[in-house]
Amino acid sequence: MASPARVDLDGNPIRPITICMIGAGGFIGSHLCEKLMAETPHKVLAVDVYSDKIKHLLEGPASLPWTDRIHFHRLNIKNDSRLEGLIKMSDLTINLAAICTPADYNTRPLDTIYSNFIDALPVVKYCSENNKRLIHFSTCEVYGKTIGSFLPTDHPMRQYDRGLLDADACSVLCHSDSEMETKMLIDFKREAVSQYKDPAYFILKEDASPCIFGPIEKQRWSYACAKQLIERLVYAEGAENGLEFTIVRPFNWIGPRMDFIPGIDGPSEGVPRVLACFSNNLLRHEPLKLVDGGQSQRTFVYIKDAIEAVLLMIENPARANGHIFNVGNPNNEVTVRQLAEMMTEVYSKVSGEPPLEVPTVDVSSKEFYGEGYDDSDKRIPDMTIINRQLGWNPKTSLWDLLESTLTYQHRTYAEAIKQVTSKPLAS
Ligand code: NAD
Ligand code: UDP
């Protein structure tokens, strides 16, 4: 029986298209390719310098229903004249290519700025000149720090999450000399997560929130600043030259195939994003490292939920063009410390191994990332625009997404780690 015709959100039939996906071999690209192959008739010209994460789509048996719908083009967009031809052959270009791991922003700021701004310029230009639609991947980091983070610590619009200590108890502790009370104060400070009474101080809205970065010597912001400028360029091409564009601001998408495990499928000294750092620690039975006490807050969204949002953008151009979309899960907010605690518990459940007695260790950002690191304090996406335009909502809780992701990490890496760690050191 023929499957029913696929229709968009307005009930119109969806026409098969060709998509030039740049950065298709990365974390998000691999999930998007999987979704497009399994659930749609669209073709993908997959552009990247690596293909390991989509090998299963490229090298499957010829009987797979998508074998003639995905073609890999190994090229570096920095210096390859084939790029314009691929964009011309496509109806839509999706640009995911970027250096996007915080450990690089302050240590390789030139590469970061080139990758996120200069290398993206020809992509925008070719789309604009050839009247091709563009979905460009930016980041929630363009918001930088929240307005609330600049309130004085004793400001009445600031409050602390932890109801354990009221203001009087806190002032007693603040003036205390006793060792025990000082320790309590340290614990309190560590867990005292800023909550602001007015959402205007912390909810990040695409069309209203300012972009607040630290000083130039805090090179952490080289990434956010480059992303902001390319967003402004894409927007200006839309305003002046009619480019049909959509900008995506991902808020900590996580799941299987994110980044690498150092010493297994990436460099031993490499520092990936937090999911892979903590997975690596858990796999190696090492304490999880909390940068500056793990007080920063993040909202994490499951990659499979987020990919649903991207598919809606691809297939509903009339609703997505001209918009910037936050894509995240405001219900999954935790501090990095809470994330570490939850990952420890979930990993113990999926691996059957008891957690370490001391599961976390504090480390300064200077020690972990080097000079010039800085951090976003809190990232909660406003969902009004994506809800209104595409009716999208995330579904998966943090516990559930960690359970499926850590099951994958354990299945994929535990044996390899065991082998590496059991090898005697070369003398
Ligand atoms: P990723 O590093 O896994 O994927 C990026 C891919 O781009 C890699 O496969 C890389 O090889 C490729 N690439 C980089 N430079 C290239 C070049 N010059 N030529 C060809 N290929 C090149 O990262 P990801 O998590 O999949 O992120 C994709 C996009 O989403 C990035 O633009 C990133 O800034 C943005 N983003 C992601 C998140 C997230 O939560 N994962 C958060 C914020 C922003
Ligand atoms: N972080 C941490 N320990 C690690 C890796 C990261 O405490 O081993 C912190 C980091 O300082 C930041 C948060 O986790 O506050 C998220 O870091 P990630 O690299 O995932 O990227 P970000 O959300 O900052 O873009």
Short mmCIF file of C-alpha atoms and ligand atoms in Angstrom, two decimals:
data_model
loop_
_atom_site.label_atom_id
_atom_site.label_comp_id
_atom_site.label_asym_id
_atom_site.label_seq_id
_atom_site.Cartn_x
_atom_site.Cartn_y
_atom_site.Cartn_z
CA MET A 1 0.00 0.00 0.00
CA ALA A 2 1.41 3.41 -0.98
CA SER A 3 2.29 5.59 2.02
CA PRO A 4 0.07 8.67 2.34
CA ALA A 5 1.44 11.88 0.73
CA ARG A 6 3.45 13.96 3.20
CA VAL A 7 2.02 17.41 3.82
CA ASP A 8 3.40 20.55 5.45
CA LEU A 9 1.87 22.38 8.42
CA ASP A 10 -0.59 24.12 6.09
CA GLY A 11 -1.75 20.89 4.46
CA ASN A 12 0.18 21.36 1.18
CA PRO A 13 2.01 18.35 -0.32
CA ILE A 14 5.78 18.38 0.33
CA ARG A 15 7.87 18.35 -2.86
CA PRO A 16 11.16 16.37 -2.70
CA ILE A 17 14.15 18.74 -2.69
CA THR A 18 17.95 18.57 -2.87
CA ILE A 19 19.81 19.85 0.19
CA CYS A 20 23.46 20.89 0.27
CA MET A 21 24.39 20.13 3.89
CA ILE A 22 27.74 21.60 4.92
CA GLY A 23 29.12 20.01 8.10
CA ALA A 24 26.97 16.92 7.47
CA GLY A 25 29.61 14.67 9.05
CA GLY A 26 29.33 16.29 12.49
CA PHE A 27 27.10 15.60 15.48
CA ILE A 28 23.99 17.53 14.35
CA GLY A 29 24.60 16.79 10.66
CA SER A 30 24.71 13.04 11.23
CA HIS A 31 21.35 13.05 13.02
CA LEU A 32 19.80 15.31 10.41
CA CYS A 33 21.05 13.05 7.58
CA GLU A 34 19.60 10.00 9.37
CA LYS A 35 16.21 11.67 9.76
CA LEU A 36 16.10 12.90 6.16
CA MET A 37 17.02 9.47 4.81
CA ALA A 38 14.65 7.48 7.02
CA GLU A 39 11.59 9.69 6.91
CA THR A 40 11.63 11.91 3.80
CA PRO A 41 12.20 11.66 0.03
CA HIS A 42 14.78 14.50 0.00
CA LYS A 43 18.29 14.20 -1.45
CA VAL A 44 21.40 15.26 0.48
CA LEU A 45 24.72 16.45 -0.91
CA ALA A 46 26.71 15.89 2.28
CA VAL A 47 29.78 18.16 2.53
CA ASP A 48 32.44 17.71 5.21
CA VAL A 49 36.10 16.86 5.74
CA TYR A 50 35.07 13.81 7.84
CA SER A 51 32.44 11.14 7.19
CA ASP A 52 32.86 8.67 10.11
CA LYS A 53 29.59 9.69 11.79
CA ILE A 54 27.53 9.08 8.61
CA LYS A 55 29.43 6.02 7.38
CA HIS A 56 26.44 3.81 8.22
CA LEU A 57 24.33 5.85 5.78
CA LEU A 58 26.95 5.98 3.02
CA GLU A 59 28.22 2.42 3.10
CA GLY A 60 25.09 0.39 3.80
CA PRO A 61 23.93 -2.36 1.42
CA ALA A 62 22.66 -1.17 -1.99
CA SER A 63 19.20 -2.37 -0.96
CA LEU A 64 18.85 0.47 1.58
CA PRO A 65 16.06 2.80 0.45
CA TRP A 66 18.32 5.88 0.51
CA THR A 67 21.46 4.73 -1.30
CA ASP A 68 20.90 7.06 -4.27
CA ARG A 69 19.68 9.95 -2.10
CA ILE A 70 22.86 10.75 -0.16
CA HIS A 71 26.22 11.58 -1.69
CA PHE A 72 29.31 12.55 0.27
CA HIS A 73 31.62 15.32 -0.96
CA ARG A 74 34.86 15.44 1.00
CA LEU A 75 35.85 19.07 0.82
CA ASN A 76 37.05 21.90 2.98
CA ILE A 77 34.86 24.95 2.37
CA LYS A 78 37.84 27.22 3.13
CA ASN A 79 39.41 26.57 -0.22
CA ASP A 80 37.37 24.46 -2.61
CA SER A 81 35.88 25.82 -5.83
CA ARG A 82 33.35 22.95 -5.99
CA LEU A 83 31.27 24.59 -3.25
CA GLU A 84 29.38 27.02 -5.47
CA GLY A 85 28.45 24.24 -7.91
CA LEU A 86 26.99 22.14 -5.08
CA ILE A 87 24.96 25.08 -3.79
CA LYS A 88 23.69 25.79 -7.33
CA MET A 89 22.59 22.14 -7.73
CA SER A 90 20.53 22.35 -4.51
CA ASP A 91 17.24 23.94 -3.53
CA LEU A 92 18.38 24.58 0.03
CA THR A 93 21.76 24.94 1.77
CA ILE A 94 22.16 24.12 5.47
CA ASN A 95 25.43 25.37 6.95
CA LEU A 96 26.56 23.55 10.09
CA ALA A 97 30.32 23.81 9.56
CA ALA A 98 32.12 25.49 12.46
CA ILE A 99 34.69 25.21 15.20
CA CYS A 100 32.28 25.02 18.12
CA THR A 101 34.03 23.57 21.20
CA PRO A 102 34.67 26.13 23.98
CA ALA A 103 38.18 24.77 24.64
CA ASP A 104 39.12 26.21 21.22
CA TYR A 105 37.63 29.70 21.61
CA ASN A 106 40.34 31.10 23.89
CA THR A 107 43.21 28.87 22.72
CA ARG A 108 42.61 29.04 18.93
CA PRO A 109 40.78 32.35 18.59
CA LEU A 110 41.97 33.00 15.01
CA ASP A 111 40.78 29.60 13.76
CA THR A 112 37.54 30.15 15.66
CA ILE A 113 36.85 33.54 14.07
CA TYR A 114 37.86 32.34 10.59
CA SER A 115 35.74 29.22 10.84
CA ASN A 116 32.62 30.91 12.17
CA PHE A 117 32.74 34.11 10.13
CA ILE A 118 35.21 34.23 7.21
CA ASP A 119 34.63 30.65 6.00
CA ALA A 120 30.86 31.12 6.15
CA LEU A 121 30.95 34.24 3.94
CA PRO A 122 31.11 32.45 0.54
CA VAL A 123 28.23 30.18 1.58
CA VAL A 124 26.01 33.21 2.28
CA LYS A 125 27.20 34.95 -0.91
CA TYR A 126 26.57 31.93 -3.19
CA CYS A 127 23.09 31.44 -1.72
CA SER A 128 22.22 35.10 -2.17
CA GLU A 129 23.63 35.38 -5.72
CA ASN A 130 21.95 32.18 -6.88
CA ASN A 131 18.61 32.80 -5.12
CA LYS A 132 18.97 29.69 -2.96
CA ARG A 133 17.43 29.29 0.46
CA LEU A 134 19.82 29.12 3.44
CA ILE A 135 19.40 27.63 6.92
CA HIS A 136 22.38 28.89 8.91
CA PHE A 137 23.40 27.42 12.27
CA SER A 138 24.30 30.06 14.82
CA THR A 139 24.32 29.53 18.59
CA CYS A 140 22.55 30.48 21.83
CA GLU A 141 25.94 31.84 22.86
CA VAL A 142 25.19 35.00 20.83
CA TYR A 143 23.16 36.08 23.88
CA GLY A 144 26.34 35.88 25.99
CA LYS A 145 25.63 36.68 29.63
CA THR A 146 22.21 37.44 31.11
CA ILE A 147 21.22 40.96 32.18
CA GLY A 148 20.60 39.53 35.65
CA SER A 149 24.23 38.48 36.04
CA PHE A 150 25.14 42.16 36.28
CA LEU A 151 22.85 42.81 39.25
CA PRO A 152 24.74 43.35 42.52
CA THR A 153 24.76 40.11 44.55
CA ASP A 154 22.55 41.64 47.26
CA HIS A 155 20.06 43.20 44.83
CA PRO A 156 16.40 42.57 45.77
CA MET A 157 15.68 41.34 42.22
CA ARG A 158 18.20 38.53 42.74
CA GLN A 159 17.29 35.57 44.90
CA TYR A 160 18.93 32.26 45.66
CA ASP A 161 17.52 28.96 44.68
CA ARG A 162 18.41 27.19 47.85
CA GLY A 163 15.76 27.76 50.46
CA LEU A 164 17.98 26.24 53.16
CA LEU A 165 19.51 29.49 54.29
CA ASP A 166 17.47 32.58 54.87
CA ALA A 167 18.98 36.05 54.74
CA ASP A 168 19.70 36.14 58.52
CA ALA A 169 21.46 32.79 58.53
CA CYS A 170 23.48 33.89 55.56
CA SER A 171 24.58 37.12 57.20
CA VAL A 172 25.63 35.16 60.34
CA LEU A 173 27.67 32.80 58.19
CA CYS A 174 29.18 35.66 56.25
CA HIS A 175 30.65 37.02 59.46
CA SER A 176 31.62 33.68 60.93
CA ASP A 177 35.16 32.58 61.75
CA SER A 178 34.34 28.99 62.68
CA GLU A 179 35.72 26.37 60.35
CA MET A 180 32.48 24.48 60.10
CA GLU A 181 30.42 27.55 59.35
CA THR A 182 32.93 28.70 56.76
CA LYS A 183 32.63 25.33 55.07
CA MET A 184 28.86 25.69 55.11
CA LEU A 185 29.21 29.09 53.52
CA ILE A 186 31.40 27.68 50.78
CA ASP A 187 28.86 24.92 50.16
CA PHE A 188 26.10 27.49 50.14
CA LYS A 189 27.91 29.72 47.68
CA ARG A 190 28.68 26.75 45.50
CA GLU A 191 25.04 25.78 45.30
CA ALA A 192 23.58 29.25 45.50
CA VAL A 193 22.33 29.46 41.98
CA SER A 194 21.12 32.83 40.93
CA GLN A 195 17.46 33.04 40.14
CA TYR A 196 16.06 36.38 39.14
CA LYS A 197 12.59 37.49 40.11
CA ASP A 198 11.81 39.07 36.74
CA PRO A 199 12.06 36.81 33.64
CA ALA A 200 13.25 39.85 31.68
CA TYR A 201 16.55 39.40 33.54
CA PHE A 202 17.21 35.92 32.19
CA ILE A 203 14.81 34.56 29.53
CA LEU A 204 16.52 34.84 26.14
CA LYS A 205 14.26 36.16 23.37
CA GLU A 206 15.33 36.24 19.73
CA ASP A 207 13.81 39.67 18.98
CA ALA A 208 14.32 41.44 22.30
CA SER A 209 17.33 40.24 24.33
CA PRO A 210 20.66 42.05 23.98
CA CYS A 211 23.90 40.19 23.17
CA ILE A 212 26.24 40.76 26.14
CA PHE A 213 29.85 39.64 25.78
CA GLY A 214 32.86 40.12 28.05
CA PRO A 215 35.94 42.22 27.25
CA ILE A 216 38.17 41.45 24.23
CA GLU A 217 40.87 39.87 26.41
CA LYS A 218 38.28 37.24 27.38
CA GLN A 219 38.80 35.39 24.12
CA ARG A 220 35.98 32.99 24.99
CA TRP A 221 33.71 35.46 23.21
CA SER A 222 35.55 35.21 19.87
CA TYR A 223 33.06 32.47 18.85
CA ALA A 224 29.90 34.29 19.94
CA CYS A 225 31.07 37.50 18.31
CA ALA A 226 31.89 35.79 14.98
CA LYS A 227 28.51 34.03 15.05
CA GLN A 228 26.76 37.31 15.79
CA LEU A 229 28.41 39.04 12.84
CA ILE A 230 27.53 36.23 10.41
CA GLU A 231 23.92 36.37 11.71
CA ARG A 232 23.88 40.11 11.00
CA LEU A 233 25.28 39.51 7.50
CA VAL A 234 22.68 36.82 6.71
CA TYR A 235 19.96 39.13 8.01
CA ALA A 236 21.26 42.04 5.93
CA GLU A 237 21.36 39.85 2.78
CA GLY A 238 17.71 39.10 3.49
CA ALA A 239 16.84 42.77 3.99
CA GLU A 240 18.82 44.22 1.07
CA ASN A 241 19.00 41.41 -1.48
CA GLY A 242 16.00 39.21 -0.66
CA LEU A 243 17.95 36.15 0.57
CA GLU A 244 15.52 33.56 1.93
CA PHE A 245 17.08 32.56 5.24
CA THR A 246 16.44 30.92 8.59
CA ILE A 247 18.85 31.23 11.52
CA VAL A 248 18.96 28.49 14.17
CA ARG A 249 20.23 29.14 17.68
CA PRO A 250 20.79 25.74 19.33
CA PHE A 251 20.68 25.63 23.14
CA ASN A 252 22.95 22.73 24.21
CA TRP A 253 21.70 19.90 21.96
CA ILE A 254 23.09 16.64 23.29
CA GLY A 255 22.94 12.94 22.46
CA PRO A 256 24.86 10.05 20.88
CA ARG A 257 27.80 10.86 18.56
CA MET A 258 28.45 14.24 20.20
CA ASP A 259 32.13 15.17 19.89
CA PHE A 260 34.65 12.44 20.81
CA ILE A 261 36.09 10.47 23.69
CA PRO A 262 39.70 11.63 24.21
CA GLY A 263 42.22 8.91 23.42
CA ILE A 264 39.60 6.69 21.76
CA ASP A 265 38.15 8.51 18.75
CA GLY A 266 39.80 11.89 19.30
CA PRO A 267 43.08 13.32 20.58
CA SER A 268 44.11 12.26 24.14
CA GLU A 269 44.68 15.87 25.12
CA GLY A 270 41.50 17.15 23.42
CA VAL A 271 38.76 18.82 25.47
CA PRO A 272 35.28 18.22 24.01
CA ARG A 273 31.98 19.75 25.22
CA VAL A 274 30.62 18.87 28.65
CA LEU A 275 28.62 15.74 27.69
CA ALA A 276 31.70 14.05 26.23
CA CYS A 277 34.00 15.32 29.03
CA PHE A 278 31.74 13.84 31.71
CA SER A 279 31.13 10.64 29.69
CA ASN A 280 34.90 10.21 29.38
CA ASN A 281 35.34 10.65 33.16
CA LEU A 282 32.56 8.13 33.89
CA LEU A 283 33.93 5.56 31.42
CA ARG A 284 37.39 5.87 32.98
CA HIS A 285 36.10 5.85 36.58
CA GLU A 286 37.55 9.31 37.23
CA PRO A 287 35.81 12.13 39.13
CA LEU A 288 33.95 14.60 36.91
CA LYS A 289 35.69 17.97 36.77
CA LEU A 290 33.52 20.94 37.75
CA VAL A 291 34.85 24.14 36.24
CA ASP A 292 34.68 27.01 38.77
CA GLY A 293 32.38 24.99 41.03
CA GLY A 294 29.93 23.96 38.28
CA GLN A 295 27.59 26.85 39.06
CA SER A 296 26.76 27.80 35.48
CA GLN A 297 23.30 26.82 34.36
CA ARG A 298 22.30 25.22 31.09
CA THR A 299 19.15 23.85 29.49
CA PHE A 300 19.82 20.60 27.60
CA VAL A 301 17.66 19.32 24.74
CA TYR A 302 17.73 15.84 23.24
CA ILE A 303 19.20 15.86 19.74
CA LYS A 304 16.26 13.83 18.38
CA ASP A 305 13.74 16.45 19.61
CA ALA A 306 15.82 19.28 18.16
CA ILE A 307 16.12 17.55 14.76
CA GLU A 308 12.30 17.49 14.57
CA ALA A 309 12.42 21.29 14.75
CA VAL A 310 14.97 21.48 11.92
CA LEU A 311 12.84 19.20 9.74
CA LEU A 312 9.86 21.50 10.29
CA MET A 313 11.99 24.45 9.16
CA ILE A 314 13.15 22.55 6.05
CA GLU A 315 9.62 21.56 5.04
CA ASN A 316 7.79 24.77 5.95
CA PRO A 317 9.78 27.53 4.23
CA ALA A 318 6.89 30.00 4.24
CA ARG A 319 6.75 29.75 8.04
CA ALA A 320 10.50 29.59 8.65
CA ASN A 321 11.97 32.13 6.21
CA GLY A 322 13.11 35.42 7.70
CA HIS A 323 13.10 34.04 11.25
CA ILE A 324 15.68 33.42 13.94
CA PHE A 325 14.70 30.43 16.10
CA ASN A 326 15.80 29.46 19.59
CA VAL A 327 15.80 25.64 19.73
CA GLY A 328 16.12 24.27 23.26
CA ASN A 329 14.25 22.76 26.18
CA PRO A 330 13.47 25.35 28.90
CA ASN A 331 12.21 22.56 31.19
CA ASN A 332 15.59 20.82 31.36
CA GLU A 333 17.54 23.45 33.31
CA VAL A 334 20.31 22.34 35.69
CA THR A 335 23.58 23.66 37.03
CA VAL A 336 26.64 21.90 35.66
CA ARG A 337 27.09 20.41 39.16
CA GLN A 338 23.54 18.97 39.02
CA LEU A 339 24.26 17.63 35.53
CA ALA A 340 27.36 15.86 36.89
CA GLU A 341 25.35 14.35 39.75
CA MET A 342 22.59 13.16 37.44
CA MET A 343 25.02 11.70 34.89
CA THR A 344 26.80 9.84 37.70
CA GLU A 345 23.52 8.32 38.86
CA VAL A 346 22.32 7.45 35.35
CA TYR A 347 25.68 5.96 34.35
CA SER A 348 25.69 3.75 37.41
CA LYS A 349 22.23 2.50 36.43
CA VAL A 350 23.07 1.76 32.78
CA SER A 351 26.55 0.29 33.40
CA GLY A 352 25.76 -1.59 36.61
CA GLU A 353 28.92 -0.08 38.15
CA PRO A 354 28.73 1.67 41.54
CA PRO A 355 29.47 5.41 41.52
CA LEU A 356 32.80 6.69 42.88
CA GLU A 357 32.83 7.67 46.54
CA VAL A 358 33.95 11.17 45.53
CA PRO A 359 32.23 11.61 42.17
CA THR A 360 33.28 15.21 41.37
CA VAL A 361 36.30 17.44 41.79
CA ASP A 362 36.54 21.24 41.50
CA VAL A 363 38.92 22.77 38.99
CA SER A 364 39.52 26.41 38.09
CA SER A 365 38.63 27.58 34.59
CA LYS A 366 42.21 28.82 34.13
CA GLU A 367 43.55 25.35 34.88
CA PHE A 368 40.95 23.61 32.71
CA TYR A 369 40.65 25.95 29.71
CA GLY A 370 43.58 28.36 30.12
CA GLU A 371 43.76 32.15 30.03
CA GLY A 372 40.86 34.09 28.51
CA TYR A 373 38.04 31.69 29.42
CA ASP A 374 34.73 33.16 30.53
CA ASP A 375 31.25 31.64 30.79
CA SER A 376 27.58 32.14 30.03
CA ASP A 377 25.84 32.12 33.41
CA LYS A 378 22.36 30.93 32.42
CA ARG A 379 20.61 30.02 29.18
CA ILE A 380 16.83 29.63 29.07
CA PRO A 381 15.30 29.89 25.60
CA ASP A 382 12.08 31.80 25.04
CA MET A 383 9.92 29.50 22.91
CA THR A 384 7.28 31.95 21.66
CA ILE A 385 8.52 32.30 18.08
CA ILE A 386 9.17 28.63 17.34
CA ASN A 387 5.85 27.71 18.94
CA ARG A 388 3.94 30.26 16.92
CA GLN A 389 5.63 29.56 13.56
CA LEU A 390 6.18 25.81 13.70
CA GLY A 391 4.17 24.52 16.67
CA TRP A 392 7.31 22.74 17.94
CA ASN A 393 7.88 21.66 21.53
CA PRO A 394 10.64 19.46 22.98
CA LYS A 395 9.45 16.22 24.60
CA THR A 396 12.32 14.41 26.32
CA SER A 397 13.23 14.93 29.98
CA LEU A 398 16.85 15.33 31.01
CA TRP A 399 16.86 12.00 32.84
CA ASP A 400 15.46 10.13 29.81
CA LEU A 401 17.84 11.74 27.34
CA LEU A 402 20.82 10.98 29.58
CA GLU A 403 19.67 7.41 29.98
CA SER A 404 19.58 6.76 26.23
CA THR A 405 22.78 8.75 25.58
CA LEU A 406 24.82 7.10 28.34
CA THR A 407 23.55 3.67 27.29
CA TYR A 408 24.99 4.49 23.86
CA GLN A 409 28.27 5.79 25.34
CA HIS A 410 28.71 2.68 27.49
CA ARG A 411 27.90 0.31 24.60
CA THR A 412 30.17 2.18 22.18
CA TYR A 413 33.21 2.95 24.34
CA ALA A 414 33.43 0.88 27.55
CA GLU A 415 35.31 -2.02 25.94
CA ALA A 416 37.75 0.25 24.08
CA ILE A 417 38.50 2.17 27.30
CA LYS A 418 39.07 -1.08 29.16
CA GLN A 419 41.60 -2.16 26.55
CA VAL A 420 43.43 1.18 26.54
CA THR A 421 43.59 1.42 30.32
CA SER A 422 44.71 -2.19 30.81
CA LYS A 423 47.70 -1.79 28.43
CA PRO A 424 50.99 -1.53 30.34
CA LEU A 425 52.65 1.89 29.93
CA ALA A 426 55.60 1.86 27.49
CA SER A 427 58.84 2.28 29.44
P1 NAD B 1 30.37 19.38 15.02
O1 NAD B 1 31.73 19.89 15.30
O2 NAD B 1 30.03 18.01 15.46
O3 NAD B 1 30.06 19.50 13.47
C1 NAD B 1 30.61 20.47 12.61
C2 NAD B 1 31.07 19.78 11.35
O4 NAD B 1 31.54 20.77 10.45
C3 NAD B 1 32.25 18.81 11.60
O5 NAD B 1 31.96 17.53 11.09
C4 NAD B 1 33.42 19.45 10.85
O6 NAD B 1 34.29 18.50 10.27
C5 NAD B 1 32.68 20.26 9.79
N1 NAD B 1 33.50 21.37 9.31
C6 NAD B 1 34.08 22.35 10.05
N2 NAD B 1 34.79 23.18 9.28
C7 NAD B 1 34.67 22.72 8.01
C8 NAD B 1 35.20 23.14 6.76
N3 NAD B 1 36.01 24.22 6.68
N4 NAD B 1 34.87 22.45 5.66
C9 NAD B 1 34.07 21.35 5.73
N5 NAD B 1 33.55 20.90 6.89
C10 NAD B 1 33.85 21.57 8.00
O7 NAD B 1 29.34 20.42 15.68
P2 NAD B 1 27.76 20.32 15.90
O8 NAD B 1 27.48 20.20 17.34
O9 NAD B 1 27.16 19.36 14.95
O10 NAD B 1 27.33 21.82 15.50
C11 NAD B 1 26.87 22.18 14.21
C12 NAD B 1 26.55 23.68 14.20
O11 NAD B 1 25.63 24.02 15.23
C13 NAD B 1 27.77 24.59 14.40
O12 NAD B 1 27.66 25.70 13.56
C14 NAD B 1 27.67 25.02 15.85
O13 NAD B 1 28.26 26.29 16.05
C15 NAD B 1 26.16 25.06 16.05
N6 NAD B 1 25.81 24.85 17.47
C16 NAD B 1 25.69 23.60 18.00
C17 NAD B 1 25.35 23.44 19.33
C18 NAD B 1 25.10 22.09 19.95
O14 NAD B 1 24.46 22.07 20.99
N7 NAD B 1 25.56 20.99 19.41
C19 NAD B 1 25.17 24.56 20.15
C20 NAD B 1 25.33 25.82 19.59
C21 NAD B 1 25.64 25.95 18.24
N1 UDP B 2 32.29 22.14 32.05
C1 UDP B 2 32.70 21.54 33.25
N2 UDP B 2 33.49 20.42 33.19
C2 UDP B 2 33.89 19.85 32.02
C3 UDP B 2 33.47 20.47 30.79
C4 UDP B 2 32.67 21.61 30.86
O1 UDP B 2 32.37 22.01 34.35
O2 UDP B 2 34.60 18.82 32.06
C5 UDP B 2 31.38 23.33 32.09
C6 UDP B 2 31.81 24.56 31.29
O3 UDP B 2 32.68 25.38 32.03
C7 UDP B 2 30.47 25.22 31.04
C8 UDP B 2 29.49 24.04 30.89
O4 UDP B 2 30.16 22.93 31.50
O5 UDP B 2 30.08 25.98 32.16
C9 UDP B 2 29.08 23.68 29.48
O6 UDP B 2 30.23 23.53 28.70
P1 UDP B 2 30.21 23.05 27.18
O7 UDP B 2 31.62 22.79 26.79
O8 UDP B 2 29.26 21.94 26.94
O9 UDP B 2 29.73 24.30 26.30
P2 UDP B 2 28.91 25.64 26.54
O10 UDP B 2 27.54 25.28 27.02
O11 UDP B 2 29.66 26.48 27.53
O12 UDP B 2 28.89 26.25 25.18
#
